[in-house]
XYZ file of C-alpha atoms in Angstrom:
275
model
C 0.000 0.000 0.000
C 1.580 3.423 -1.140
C 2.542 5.486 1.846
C 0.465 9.121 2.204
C 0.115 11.929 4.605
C -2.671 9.832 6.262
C -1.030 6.835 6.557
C 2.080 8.222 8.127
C -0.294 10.145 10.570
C -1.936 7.235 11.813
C 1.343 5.816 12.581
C 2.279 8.967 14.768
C -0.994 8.290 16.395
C -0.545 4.647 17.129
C 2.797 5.368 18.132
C 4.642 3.283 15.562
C 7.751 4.452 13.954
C 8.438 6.131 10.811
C 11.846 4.879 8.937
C 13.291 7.576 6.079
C 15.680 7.418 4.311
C 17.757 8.949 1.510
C 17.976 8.092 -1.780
C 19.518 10.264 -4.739
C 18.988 7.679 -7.779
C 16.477 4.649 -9.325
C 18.733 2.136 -8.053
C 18.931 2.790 -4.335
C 15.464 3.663 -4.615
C 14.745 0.657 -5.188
C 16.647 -1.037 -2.694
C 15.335 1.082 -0.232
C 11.631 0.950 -1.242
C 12.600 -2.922 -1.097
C 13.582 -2.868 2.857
C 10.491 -1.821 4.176
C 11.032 1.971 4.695
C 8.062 4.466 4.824
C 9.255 7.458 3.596
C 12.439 8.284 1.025
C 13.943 11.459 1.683
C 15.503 13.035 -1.309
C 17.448 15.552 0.147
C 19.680 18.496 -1.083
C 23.021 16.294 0.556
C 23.216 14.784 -2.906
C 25.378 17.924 -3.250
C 27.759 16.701 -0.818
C 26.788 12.755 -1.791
C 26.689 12.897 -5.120
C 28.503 15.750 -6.772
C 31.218 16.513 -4.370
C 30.606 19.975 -2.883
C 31.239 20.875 0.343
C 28.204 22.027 1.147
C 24.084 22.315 0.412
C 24.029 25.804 -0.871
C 25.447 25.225 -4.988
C 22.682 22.879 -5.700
C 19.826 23.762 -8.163
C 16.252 23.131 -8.579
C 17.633 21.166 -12.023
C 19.914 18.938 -9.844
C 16.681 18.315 -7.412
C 14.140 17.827 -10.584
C 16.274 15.248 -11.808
C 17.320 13.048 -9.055
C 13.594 13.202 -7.394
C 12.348 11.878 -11.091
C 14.823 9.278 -10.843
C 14.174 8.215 -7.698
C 10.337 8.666 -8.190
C 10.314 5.334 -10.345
C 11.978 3.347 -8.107
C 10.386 4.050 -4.721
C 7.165 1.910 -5.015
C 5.353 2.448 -1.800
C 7.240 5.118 0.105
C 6.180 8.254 0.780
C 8.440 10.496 -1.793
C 10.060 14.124 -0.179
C 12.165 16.349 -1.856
C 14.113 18.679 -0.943
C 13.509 22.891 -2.221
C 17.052 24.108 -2.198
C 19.318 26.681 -1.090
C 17.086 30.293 -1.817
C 14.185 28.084 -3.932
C 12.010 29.241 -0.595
C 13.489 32.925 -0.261
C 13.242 34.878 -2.966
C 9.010 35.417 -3.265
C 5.858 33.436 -2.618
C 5.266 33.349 -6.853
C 9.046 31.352 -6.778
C 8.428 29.405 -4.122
C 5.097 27.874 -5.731
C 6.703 27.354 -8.932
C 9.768 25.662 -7.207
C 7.212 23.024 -5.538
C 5.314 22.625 -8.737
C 8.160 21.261 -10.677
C 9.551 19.163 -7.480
C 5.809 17.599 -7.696
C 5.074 17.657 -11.965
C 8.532 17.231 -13.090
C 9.892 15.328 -10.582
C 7.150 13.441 -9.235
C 7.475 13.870 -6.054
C 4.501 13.282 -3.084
C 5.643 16.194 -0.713
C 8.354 18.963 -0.246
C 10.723 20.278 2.248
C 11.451 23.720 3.411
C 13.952 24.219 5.895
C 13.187 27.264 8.360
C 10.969 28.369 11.187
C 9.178 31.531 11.370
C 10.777 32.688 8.859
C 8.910 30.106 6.316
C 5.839 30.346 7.773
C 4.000 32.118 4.952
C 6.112 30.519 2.521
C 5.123 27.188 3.953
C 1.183 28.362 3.857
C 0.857 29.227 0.613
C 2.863 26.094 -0.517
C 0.025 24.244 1.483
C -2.977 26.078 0.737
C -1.735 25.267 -3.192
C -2.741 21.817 -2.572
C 1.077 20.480 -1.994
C 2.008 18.408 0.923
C 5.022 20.447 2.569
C 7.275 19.232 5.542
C 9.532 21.377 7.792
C 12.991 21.453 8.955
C 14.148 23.400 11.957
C 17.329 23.219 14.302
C 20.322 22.526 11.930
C 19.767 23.563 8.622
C 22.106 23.014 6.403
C 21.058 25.710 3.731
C 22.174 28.010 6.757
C 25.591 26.510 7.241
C 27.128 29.504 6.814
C 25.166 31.718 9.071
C 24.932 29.293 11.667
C 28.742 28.776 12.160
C 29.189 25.306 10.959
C 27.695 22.421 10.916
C 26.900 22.098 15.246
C 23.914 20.942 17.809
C 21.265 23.959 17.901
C 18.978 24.603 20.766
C 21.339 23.718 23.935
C 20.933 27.335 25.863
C 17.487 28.678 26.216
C 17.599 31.154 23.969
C 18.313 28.660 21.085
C 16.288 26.120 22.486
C 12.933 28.886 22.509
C 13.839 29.710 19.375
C 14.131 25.963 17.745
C 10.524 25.705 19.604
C 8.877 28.468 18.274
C 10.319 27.582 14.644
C 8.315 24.497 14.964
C 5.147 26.131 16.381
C 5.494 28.274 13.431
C 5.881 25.469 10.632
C 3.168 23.412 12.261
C 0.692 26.353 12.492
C 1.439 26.715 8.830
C 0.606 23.736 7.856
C 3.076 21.401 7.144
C 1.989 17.468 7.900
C 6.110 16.838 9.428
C 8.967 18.283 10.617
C 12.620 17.311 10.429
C 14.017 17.769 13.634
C 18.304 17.905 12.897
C 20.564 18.443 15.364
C 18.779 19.515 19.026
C 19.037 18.222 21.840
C 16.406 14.959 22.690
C 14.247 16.306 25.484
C 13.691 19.240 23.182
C 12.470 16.623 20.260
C 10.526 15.362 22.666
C 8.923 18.191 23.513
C 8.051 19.374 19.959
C 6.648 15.962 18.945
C 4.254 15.764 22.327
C 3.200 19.368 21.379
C 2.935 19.499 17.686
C 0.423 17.606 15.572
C 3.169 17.375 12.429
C 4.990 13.804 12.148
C 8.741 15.000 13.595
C 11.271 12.702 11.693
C 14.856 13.056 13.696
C 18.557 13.127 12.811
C 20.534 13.471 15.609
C 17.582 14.349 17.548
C 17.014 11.253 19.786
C 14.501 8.713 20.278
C 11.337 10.681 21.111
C 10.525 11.751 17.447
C 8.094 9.782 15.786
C 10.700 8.600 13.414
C 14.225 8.610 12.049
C 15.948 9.679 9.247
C 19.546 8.939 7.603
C 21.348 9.243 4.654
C 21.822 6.586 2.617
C 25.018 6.013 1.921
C 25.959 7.020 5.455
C 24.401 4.537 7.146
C 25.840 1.475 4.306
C 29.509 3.201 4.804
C 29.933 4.591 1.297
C 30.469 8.232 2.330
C 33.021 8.800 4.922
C 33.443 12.520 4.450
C 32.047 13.589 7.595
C 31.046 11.126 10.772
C 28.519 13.080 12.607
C 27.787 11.974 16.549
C 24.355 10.485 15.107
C 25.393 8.137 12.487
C 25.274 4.733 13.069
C 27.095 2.386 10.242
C 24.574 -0.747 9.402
C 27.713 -1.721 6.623
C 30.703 -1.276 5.162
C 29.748 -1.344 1.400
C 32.508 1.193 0.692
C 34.987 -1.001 1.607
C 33.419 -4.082 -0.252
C 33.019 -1.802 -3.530
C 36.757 -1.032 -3.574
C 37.800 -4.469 -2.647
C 35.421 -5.620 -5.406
C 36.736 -3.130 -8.227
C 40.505 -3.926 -7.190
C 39.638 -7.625 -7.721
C 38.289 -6.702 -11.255
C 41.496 -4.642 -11.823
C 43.603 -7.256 -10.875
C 42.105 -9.803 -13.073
C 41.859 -7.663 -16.475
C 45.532 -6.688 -15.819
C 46.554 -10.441 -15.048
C 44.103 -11.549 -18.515
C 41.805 -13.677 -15.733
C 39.121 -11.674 -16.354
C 37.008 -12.408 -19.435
C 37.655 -16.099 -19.134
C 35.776 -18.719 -21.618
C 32.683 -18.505 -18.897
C 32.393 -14.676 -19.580
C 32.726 -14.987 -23.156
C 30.804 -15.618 -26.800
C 31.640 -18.378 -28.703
C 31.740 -18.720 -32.744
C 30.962 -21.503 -34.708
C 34.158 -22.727 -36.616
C 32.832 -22.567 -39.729
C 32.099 -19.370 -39.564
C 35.328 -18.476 -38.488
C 36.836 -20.691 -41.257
C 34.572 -18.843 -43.537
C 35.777 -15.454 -42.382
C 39.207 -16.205 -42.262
């Protein structure tokens, strides 16, 4: 049964958790939609992932059309997200709406995300009240690495802790059917996901949230970049891809590899014939 706003709702309600994960192409879309997950995040990291940036900010709505169309035909039943990226949200209510319209026409996507609190808000609204399912992202926000200092835990003092608080208020009031919690401390989670009727979906938010999200290739090993306090390693698939492709190497190099098993044969005659 495909995943939906409802469905993930009644989950929150029933207390059952929500799995999400990322995926950034058709084939680990697939092998995701495969394992069970609810929800497949994809998420503006592909810049990092994917192209090799340092950061979220030099992505493009292009870059998100195209891997959220590719990943759109391999996700079967999960609930599909995608990511609006850096300024997509910022610039004027008539961009914003035509920045979710292609994430959901050309890249077939079920929801989007906007990262921000109050700030969103009316952003967030009118993305809502245009018929498009939107979900939130407050704490860390990686569009706002550069403001924020770095990439670091928001929300410990009271000050940033308030304000993390009333940034969710503020996206739930909005609208928006979930909320990606990233980077705050787990009582305040908590707290959010008790008080707010939105699904909250944590990374490095602790166990209170009504579910969990990680990237991808994180969590298999395959991106080592970066090894935030949060991510727990479920494989090592980078290491078994090099090992793999060193084999291969090994084995052209040596003239193993294409042996008589991994090979066409020719009649004779026909080779007589040719000769």
């Amino acid at each position: 049964m495909k995943q939906t706003t409802g469905t993930l709702a009644a989950m929150k309600a029933s207390g059952n958790k929500i799995s999400m994960i990322t995926a950034y192409d058709y084939t680990m879309a697939r092998l995701i939609s495969a394992s069970g997950a609810e929800m497949i995040l994809v998420g503006d990291s592909l810049g990092m992932v994917m192209l090799g940036y340092e950061d979220t900010v030099p992505v493009t709505m292009d870059d998100m059309v195209r891997h959220t169309r590719a990943v759109s035909r391999g996700c079967g039943d999960c609930f599909l997200v995608a990511d609006m990226p850096f300024m997509a949200c910022r610039i004027s209510k008539r961009d914003t709406l035509l920045a979710s319209a292609r994430l959901m026409q050309e890249g077939r996507a079920n929801a989007v995300k906007i990262e921000g609190g109050t700030e969103m808000a009316d952003s967030i609204r009118a993305v809502v009240e245009s018929g498009i399912p939107v979900m939130g992202h407050v704490g860390l926000t990686p569009q706002s690495v550069h403001a924020l200092g770095g990439f670091k835990v928001q929300g410990r003092e009271l000050a940033g802790a308030q304000k993390v608080l009333d940034d969710a208020r503020a996206v739930a009031e909005a609208g928006a059917f979930g909320i990606v919690l990233e980077c705050i401390p787990a009582p305040l989670a908590k707290l959010i996901t008790e008080e707010t009727g939105c699904i909250t979906i944590g990374i490095g938010a602790g166990s209170g949230c009504d579910g969990q999200v990680l990237v991808g290739q994180d969590l298999l090993g395959m991106y080592s970049e970066r090894t935030p306090k949060f991510l727990k390693r479920y494989a090592q698939i980078g290491q078994t891809v090099t090992d793999a492709c060193r084999q291969y190497c090994e084995e052209v190099r040596s003239g193993v590899f294409p042996d008589e098993a991994h090979s066409f044969s020719l009649d004779p005659e026909i080779l007589k014939a040719l000769h």
